Coordinates of C-alpha atoms in Angstrom, one line a residue:
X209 CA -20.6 24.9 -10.4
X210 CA -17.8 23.1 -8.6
X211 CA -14.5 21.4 -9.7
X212 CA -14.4 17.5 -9.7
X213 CA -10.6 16.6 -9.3
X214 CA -9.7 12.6 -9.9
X215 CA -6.3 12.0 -8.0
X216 CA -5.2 8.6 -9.7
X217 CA -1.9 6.6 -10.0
X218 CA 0.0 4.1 -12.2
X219 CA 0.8 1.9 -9.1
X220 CA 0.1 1.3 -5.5
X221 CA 2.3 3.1 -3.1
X222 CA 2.5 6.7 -4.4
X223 CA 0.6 8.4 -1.7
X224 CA -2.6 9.0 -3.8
X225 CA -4.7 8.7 -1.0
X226 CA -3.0 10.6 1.5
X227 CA -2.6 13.0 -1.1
X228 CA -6.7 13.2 -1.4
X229 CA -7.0 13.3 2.2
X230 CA -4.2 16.1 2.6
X231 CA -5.5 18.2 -0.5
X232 CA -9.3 17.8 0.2
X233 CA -8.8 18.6 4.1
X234 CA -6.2 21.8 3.0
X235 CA -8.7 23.1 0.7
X236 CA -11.9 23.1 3.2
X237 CA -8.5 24.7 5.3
X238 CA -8.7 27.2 2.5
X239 CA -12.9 28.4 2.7
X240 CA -13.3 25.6 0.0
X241 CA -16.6 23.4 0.3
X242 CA -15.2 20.1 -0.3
X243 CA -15.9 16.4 -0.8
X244 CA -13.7 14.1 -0.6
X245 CA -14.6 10.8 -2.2
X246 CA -13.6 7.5 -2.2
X247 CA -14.2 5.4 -5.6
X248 CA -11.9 2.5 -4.8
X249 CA -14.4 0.3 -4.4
X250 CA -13.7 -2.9 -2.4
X251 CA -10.9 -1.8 -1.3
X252 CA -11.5 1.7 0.2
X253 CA -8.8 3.3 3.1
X254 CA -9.8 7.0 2.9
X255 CA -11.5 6.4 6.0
X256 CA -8.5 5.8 7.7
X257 CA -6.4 9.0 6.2
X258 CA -8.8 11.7 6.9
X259 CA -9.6 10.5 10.5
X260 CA -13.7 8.9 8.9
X261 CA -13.6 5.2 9.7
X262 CA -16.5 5.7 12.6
X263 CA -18.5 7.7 10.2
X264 CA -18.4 5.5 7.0
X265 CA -21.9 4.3 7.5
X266 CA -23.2 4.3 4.3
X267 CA -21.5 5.2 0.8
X268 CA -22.0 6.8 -2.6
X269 CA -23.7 2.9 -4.3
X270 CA -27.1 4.0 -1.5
X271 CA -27.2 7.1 -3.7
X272 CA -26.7 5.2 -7.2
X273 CA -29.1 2.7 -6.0
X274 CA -31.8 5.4 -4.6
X275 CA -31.6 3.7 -1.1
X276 CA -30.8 7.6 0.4
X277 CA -30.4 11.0 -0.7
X278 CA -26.7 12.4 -1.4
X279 CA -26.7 15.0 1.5
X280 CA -28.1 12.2 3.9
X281 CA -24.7 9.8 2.5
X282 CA -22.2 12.9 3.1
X283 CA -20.9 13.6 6.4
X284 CA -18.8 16.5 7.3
X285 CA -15.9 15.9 9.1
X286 CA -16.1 16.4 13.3
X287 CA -12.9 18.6 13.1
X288 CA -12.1 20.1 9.6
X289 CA -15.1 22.9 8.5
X290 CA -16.5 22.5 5.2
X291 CA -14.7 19.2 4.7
X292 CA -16.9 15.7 3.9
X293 CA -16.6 12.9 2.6
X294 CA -18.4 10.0 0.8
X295 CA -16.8 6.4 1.3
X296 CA -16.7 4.3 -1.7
X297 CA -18.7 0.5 -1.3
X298 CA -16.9 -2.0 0.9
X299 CA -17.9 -5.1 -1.1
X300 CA -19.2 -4.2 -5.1
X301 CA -16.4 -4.3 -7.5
X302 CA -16.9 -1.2 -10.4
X303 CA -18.2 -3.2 -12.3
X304 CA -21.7 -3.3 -10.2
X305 CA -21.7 0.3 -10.8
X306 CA -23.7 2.1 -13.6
X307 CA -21.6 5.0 -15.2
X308 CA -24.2 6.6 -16.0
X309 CA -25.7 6.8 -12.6
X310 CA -22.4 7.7 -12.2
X311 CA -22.3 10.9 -14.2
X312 CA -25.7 12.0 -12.6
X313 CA -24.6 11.4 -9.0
X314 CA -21.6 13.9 -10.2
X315 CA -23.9 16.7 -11.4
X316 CA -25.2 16.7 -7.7
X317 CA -21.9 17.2 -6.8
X318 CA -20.9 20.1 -8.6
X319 CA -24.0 22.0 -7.1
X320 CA -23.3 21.7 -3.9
X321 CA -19.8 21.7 -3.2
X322 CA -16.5 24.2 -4.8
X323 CA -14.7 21.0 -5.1
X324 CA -14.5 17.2 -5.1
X325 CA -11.4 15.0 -5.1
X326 CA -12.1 11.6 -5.7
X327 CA -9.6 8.9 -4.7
X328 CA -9.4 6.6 -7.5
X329 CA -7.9 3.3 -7.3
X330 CA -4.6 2.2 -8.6
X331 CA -3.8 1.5 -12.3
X332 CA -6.1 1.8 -15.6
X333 CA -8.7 -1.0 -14.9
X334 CA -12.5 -0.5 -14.8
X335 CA -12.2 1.3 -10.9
X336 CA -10.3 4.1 -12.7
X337 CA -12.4 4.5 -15.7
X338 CA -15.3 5.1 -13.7
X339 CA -13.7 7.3 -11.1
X340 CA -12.2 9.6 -13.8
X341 CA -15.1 9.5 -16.7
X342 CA -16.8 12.6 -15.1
X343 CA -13.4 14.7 -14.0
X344 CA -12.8 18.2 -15.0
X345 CA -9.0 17.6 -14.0
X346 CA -6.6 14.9 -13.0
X347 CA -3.7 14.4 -10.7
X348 CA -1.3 12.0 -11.2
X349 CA 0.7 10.9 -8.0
X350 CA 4.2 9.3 -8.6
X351 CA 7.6 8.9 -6.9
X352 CA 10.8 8.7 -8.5
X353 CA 11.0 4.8 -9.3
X354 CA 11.2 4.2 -12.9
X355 CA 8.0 1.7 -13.0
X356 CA 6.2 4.5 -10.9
X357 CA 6.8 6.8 -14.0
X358 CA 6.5 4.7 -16.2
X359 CA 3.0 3.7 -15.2
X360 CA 1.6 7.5 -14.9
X361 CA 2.7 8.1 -18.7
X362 CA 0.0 5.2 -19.3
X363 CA -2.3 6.8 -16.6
X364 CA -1.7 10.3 -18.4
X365 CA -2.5 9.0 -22.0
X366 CA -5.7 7.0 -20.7
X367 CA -6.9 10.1 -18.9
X368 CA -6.1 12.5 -22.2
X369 CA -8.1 9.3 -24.3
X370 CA -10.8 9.9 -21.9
X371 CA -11.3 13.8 -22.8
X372 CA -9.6 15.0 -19.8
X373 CA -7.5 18.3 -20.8
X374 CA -6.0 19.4 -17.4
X375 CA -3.9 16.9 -15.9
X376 CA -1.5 17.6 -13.0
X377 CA 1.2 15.8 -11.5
X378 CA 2.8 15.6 -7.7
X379 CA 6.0 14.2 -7.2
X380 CA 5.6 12.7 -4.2
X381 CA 8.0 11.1 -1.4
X382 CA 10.8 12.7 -2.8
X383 CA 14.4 12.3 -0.8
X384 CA 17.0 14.7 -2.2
X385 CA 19.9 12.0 -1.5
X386 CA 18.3 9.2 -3.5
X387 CA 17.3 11.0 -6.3
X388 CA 21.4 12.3 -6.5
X389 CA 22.3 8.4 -6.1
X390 CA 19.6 7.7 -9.0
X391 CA 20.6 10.3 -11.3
X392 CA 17.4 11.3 -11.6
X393 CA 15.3 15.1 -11.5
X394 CA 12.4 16.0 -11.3
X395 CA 12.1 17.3 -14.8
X396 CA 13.0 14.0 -15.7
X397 CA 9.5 12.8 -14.4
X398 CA 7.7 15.4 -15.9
X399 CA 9.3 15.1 -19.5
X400 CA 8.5 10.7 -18.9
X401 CA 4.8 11.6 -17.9
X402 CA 4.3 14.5 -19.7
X403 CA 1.4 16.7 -17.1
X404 CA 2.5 19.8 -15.6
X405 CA 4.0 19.9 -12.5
X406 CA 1.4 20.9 -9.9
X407 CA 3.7 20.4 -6.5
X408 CA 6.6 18.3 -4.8
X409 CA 5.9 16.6 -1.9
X410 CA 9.3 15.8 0.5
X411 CA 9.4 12.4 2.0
X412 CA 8.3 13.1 5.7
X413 CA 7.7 10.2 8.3
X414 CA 4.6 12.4 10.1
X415 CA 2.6 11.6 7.1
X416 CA 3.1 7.7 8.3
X417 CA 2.6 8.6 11.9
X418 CA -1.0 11.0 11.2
X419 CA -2.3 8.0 9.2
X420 CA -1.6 5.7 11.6
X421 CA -3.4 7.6 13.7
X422 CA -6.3 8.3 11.7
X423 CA -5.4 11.7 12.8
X424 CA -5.4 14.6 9.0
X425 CA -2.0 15.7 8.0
X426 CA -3.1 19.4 8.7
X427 CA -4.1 18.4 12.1
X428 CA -1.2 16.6 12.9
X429 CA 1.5 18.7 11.1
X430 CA 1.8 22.1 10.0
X431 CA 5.5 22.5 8.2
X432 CA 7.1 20.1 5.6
X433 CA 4.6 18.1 3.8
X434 CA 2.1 19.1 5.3
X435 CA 3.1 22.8 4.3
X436 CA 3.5 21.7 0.4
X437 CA 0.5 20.2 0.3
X438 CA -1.1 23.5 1.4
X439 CA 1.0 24.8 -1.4
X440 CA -0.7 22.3 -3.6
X441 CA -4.2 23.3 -2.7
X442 CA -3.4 27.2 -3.1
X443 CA -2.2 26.3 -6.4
X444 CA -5.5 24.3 -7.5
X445 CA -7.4 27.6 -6.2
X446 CA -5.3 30.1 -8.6
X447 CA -3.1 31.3 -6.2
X448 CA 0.5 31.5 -7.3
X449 CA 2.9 29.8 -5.0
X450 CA 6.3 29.3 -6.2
X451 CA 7.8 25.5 -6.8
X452 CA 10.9 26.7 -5.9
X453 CA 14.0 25.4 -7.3
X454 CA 15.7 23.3 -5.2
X455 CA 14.1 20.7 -6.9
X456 CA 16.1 20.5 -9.8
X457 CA 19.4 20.1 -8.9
X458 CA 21.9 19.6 -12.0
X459 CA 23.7 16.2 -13.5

């Protein structure tokens, strides 16, 4: 059975989707069968990060609602073997959506694929409930701001309230000079949120230029972020990859 990963954040502006896109696309790198998923419904952009937007036809509510089968709602991606991806509704809000068609759609999931990120959306409102009521692990994305932390220690203890055990965090965008100006590490962020540190992400402007682009961060860069999130996805897979640490520079 396969892994179902909900990437979620306290705020807009972490990265959480490009983090899906990067992770999902790094993992099919990998020999990993892997969805990507996008639950923000309404206000869906995975599309757009993993290089989709021509192929989001349909999406995962023509499953829910019986209209198609889930293999004829995936596609795989034109570049990237065993990567697809399943575009969240463009117009019905999560609350049009029934959980527990939900939770079934999931168990489909599992069977066919090693692993499934799903992009949930920002916050703790009904979008993230449902994205993350069927997860067998969670990412939280943050930076270093203090409302960005202090919104993923309320994503963490809604995620733990849910049943989820393993939750992960990325620090993501992270600029050695600001965080000295700040006074802030990264341990700080993990002690305010309170999840494991699963990888560090450096603040790199070719994850602005691939998105813009429509063009995946593995496609369009191979060293710096793109690189640790490769790191990330090794990690999720068992391997064991350093954090290194530079990371955690003293006071």
């Amino acid at each position: 059975m396969g892994k179902v990963i909900v990437v979620a954040s306290g705020k807009g502006g972490t990265g959480k989707t490009t983090s899906v896109g990067a992770i999902s696309s790094c993992l099919a790198a990998l020999g990993q069968k892997t969805l990507c998923m996008d639950c923000d419904a309404g206000l869906r952009n995975l599309d757009i990060i993993i290089g989709m937007t021509d192929y989001a036809v349909t999406d995962f509510s023509d499953v829910l609602s019986g209209f198609i089968g889930l293999d004829e709602a995936i596609t795989e991606h034109p570049k990237i073997s065993g990567l697809c991806f399943l575009p969240a509704p463009a117009f019905d809000g999560p609350d049009e959506i029934d959980p527990k068609a939900m939770s079934a759609l999931m168990e489909q999931i599992r069977e066919r694929f090693d692993y499934c990120l799903i992009d949930s959306p920002a916050g703790i409102g009904p979008g993230f409930r449902l994205a993350a009521q069927n997860a067998d692990m969670a990412i939280i994305v943050t930076t270093g701001d203090i409302s960005s932390m202090r919104d993923g220690q309320r994503v963490f203890g809604e995620l733990r309230n849910m049943g989820v055990e393993e939750i992960r965090l990325i620090v993501n965008r992270v600029n050695p000079k600001s965080f000295r100006r700040i006074e802030t590490t990264v341990d700080d962020i993990i002690d305010t949120i309170g999840a494991k540190l699963l990888g560090i992400v450096e603040e790199d402007e070719a994850v602005f230029f691939s998105s813009n682009r429509e063009t995946p961060l593995i496609l369009f860069e191979n060293k710096k972020a793109a690189l640790q999130f490769l790191h990330i996805a090794q990690r999720i897979t068992g391997a064991r990859i350093p954090l290194g640490s530079r990371w955690r520079p003293a006071r």
